[in-house]
XYZ file of C-alpha atoms in Angstrom:
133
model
C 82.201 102.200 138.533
C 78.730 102.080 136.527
C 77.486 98.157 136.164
C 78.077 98.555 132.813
C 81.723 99.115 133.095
C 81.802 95.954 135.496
C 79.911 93.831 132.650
C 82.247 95.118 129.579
C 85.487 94.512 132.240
C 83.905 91.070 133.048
C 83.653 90.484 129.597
C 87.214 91.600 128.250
C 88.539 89.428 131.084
C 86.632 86.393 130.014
C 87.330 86.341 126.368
C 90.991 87.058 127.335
C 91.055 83.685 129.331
C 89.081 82.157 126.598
C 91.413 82.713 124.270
C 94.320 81.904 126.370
C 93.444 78.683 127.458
C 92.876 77.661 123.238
C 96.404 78.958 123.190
C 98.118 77.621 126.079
C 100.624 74.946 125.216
C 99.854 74.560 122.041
C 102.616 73.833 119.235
C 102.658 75.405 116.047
C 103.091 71.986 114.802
C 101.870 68.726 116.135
C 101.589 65.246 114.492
C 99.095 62.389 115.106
C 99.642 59.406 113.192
C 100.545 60.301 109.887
C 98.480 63.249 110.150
C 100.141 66.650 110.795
C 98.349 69.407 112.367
C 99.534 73.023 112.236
C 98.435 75.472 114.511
C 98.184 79.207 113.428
C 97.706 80.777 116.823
C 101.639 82.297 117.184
C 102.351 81.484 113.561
C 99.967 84.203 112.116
C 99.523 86.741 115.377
C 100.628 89.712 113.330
C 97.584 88.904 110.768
C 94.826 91.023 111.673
C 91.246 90.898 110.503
C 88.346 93.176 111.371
C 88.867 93.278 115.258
C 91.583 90.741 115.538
C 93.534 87.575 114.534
C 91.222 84.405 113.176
C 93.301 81.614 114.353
C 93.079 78.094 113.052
C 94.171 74.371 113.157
C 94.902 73.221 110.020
C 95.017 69.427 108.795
C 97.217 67.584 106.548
C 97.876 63.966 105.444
C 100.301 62.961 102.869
C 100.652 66.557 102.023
C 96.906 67.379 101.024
C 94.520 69.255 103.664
C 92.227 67.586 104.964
C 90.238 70.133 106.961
C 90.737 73.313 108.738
C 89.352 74.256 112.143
C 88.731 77.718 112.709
C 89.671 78.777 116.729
C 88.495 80.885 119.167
C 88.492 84.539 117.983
C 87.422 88.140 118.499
C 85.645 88.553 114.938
C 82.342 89.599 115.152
C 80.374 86.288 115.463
C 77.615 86.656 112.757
C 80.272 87.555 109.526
C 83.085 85.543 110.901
C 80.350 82.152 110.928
C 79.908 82.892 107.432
C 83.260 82.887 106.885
C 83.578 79.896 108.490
C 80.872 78.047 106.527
C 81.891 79.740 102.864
C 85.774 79.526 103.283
C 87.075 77.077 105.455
C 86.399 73.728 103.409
C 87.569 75.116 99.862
C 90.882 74.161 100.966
C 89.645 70.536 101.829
C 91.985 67.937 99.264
C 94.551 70.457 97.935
C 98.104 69.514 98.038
C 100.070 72.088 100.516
C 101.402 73.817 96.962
C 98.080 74.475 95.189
C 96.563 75.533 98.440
C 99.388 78.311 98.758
C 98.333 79.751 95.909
C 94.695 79.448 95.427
C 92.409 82.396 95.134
C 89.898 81.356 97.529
C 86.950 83.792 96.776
C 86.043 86.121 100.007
C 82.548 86.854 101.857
C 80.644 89.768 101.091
C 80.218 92.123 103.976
C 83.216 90.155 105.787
C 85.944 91.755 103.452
C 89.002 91.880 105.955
C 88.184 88.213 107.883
C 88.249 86.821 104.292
C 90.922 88.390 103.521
C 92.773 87.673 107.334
C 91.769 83.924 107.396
C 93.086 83.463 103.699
C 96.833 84.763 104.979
C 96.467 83.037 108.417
C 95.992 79.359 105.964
C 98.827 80.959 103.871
C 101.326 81.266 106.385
C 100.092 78.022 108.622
C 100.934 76.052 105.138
C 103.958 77.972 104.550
C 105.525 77.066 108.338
C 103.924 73.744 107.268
C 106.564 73.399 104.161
C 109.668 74.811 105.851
C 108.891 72.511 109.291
C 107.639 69.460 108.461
C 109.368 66.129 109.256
């Protein structure tokens, strides 16, 4: 085997316990205080982006978000940071209903992340609605 097999096997094996570990024992829905915090990882695993899944931990207090976390993912780093820096707080104060339906605008050049984290918050607010307590 070449050294660069080795590295790109070294590397696959990494990220694989990378992710992993951000997954294990985590609940798709968790509460602390009278926040609630939903957890996309199994909730949206058939929602692909680019390369992959963009995970995320989504907040929520008296029914409006607070903030969503983006999680470890296999996006390519560079489109998916815009992403995270044009998207992810656009939800921030929308009830659970409005945020459902919103038309969050995209990231040029990072069509299908857009596009993947928008459904991933879709469905984390939808398990949200039909779980909460």
């Amino acid at each position: 085997m070449k050294l660069t097999n080795i590295k790109m096997v070294a590397l696959a094996m990494t990220s694989a316990l990378v992710l992993t570990s951000a997954m294990a024992g985590e609940e798709p829905i968790t509460k602390n205080g009278k926040q609630t915090i939903i957890n996309t990882t199994t909730i949206a695993r058939d929602v692909k982006g680019y390369i992959g899944t963009t995970p995320v931990k989504i907040y929520i207090t008296n029914n409006k978000i607070d903030k969503i976390e983006a999680l470890p993912n296999e996006e390519t780093p560079k489109y998916f940071f815009k992403v995270k820096k044009e998207m992810l707080d656009k939800w921030n104060g929308m009830t659970v209903n409005k945020a459902i339906s919103a038309k969050v605008d995209g990231v040029t050049g990072a069509t299908l992340s857009s596009d993947c984290l928008r459904e991933t918050v879709k469905k984390g607010l939808q398990y949200y609605k039909k779980n909460k307590k």
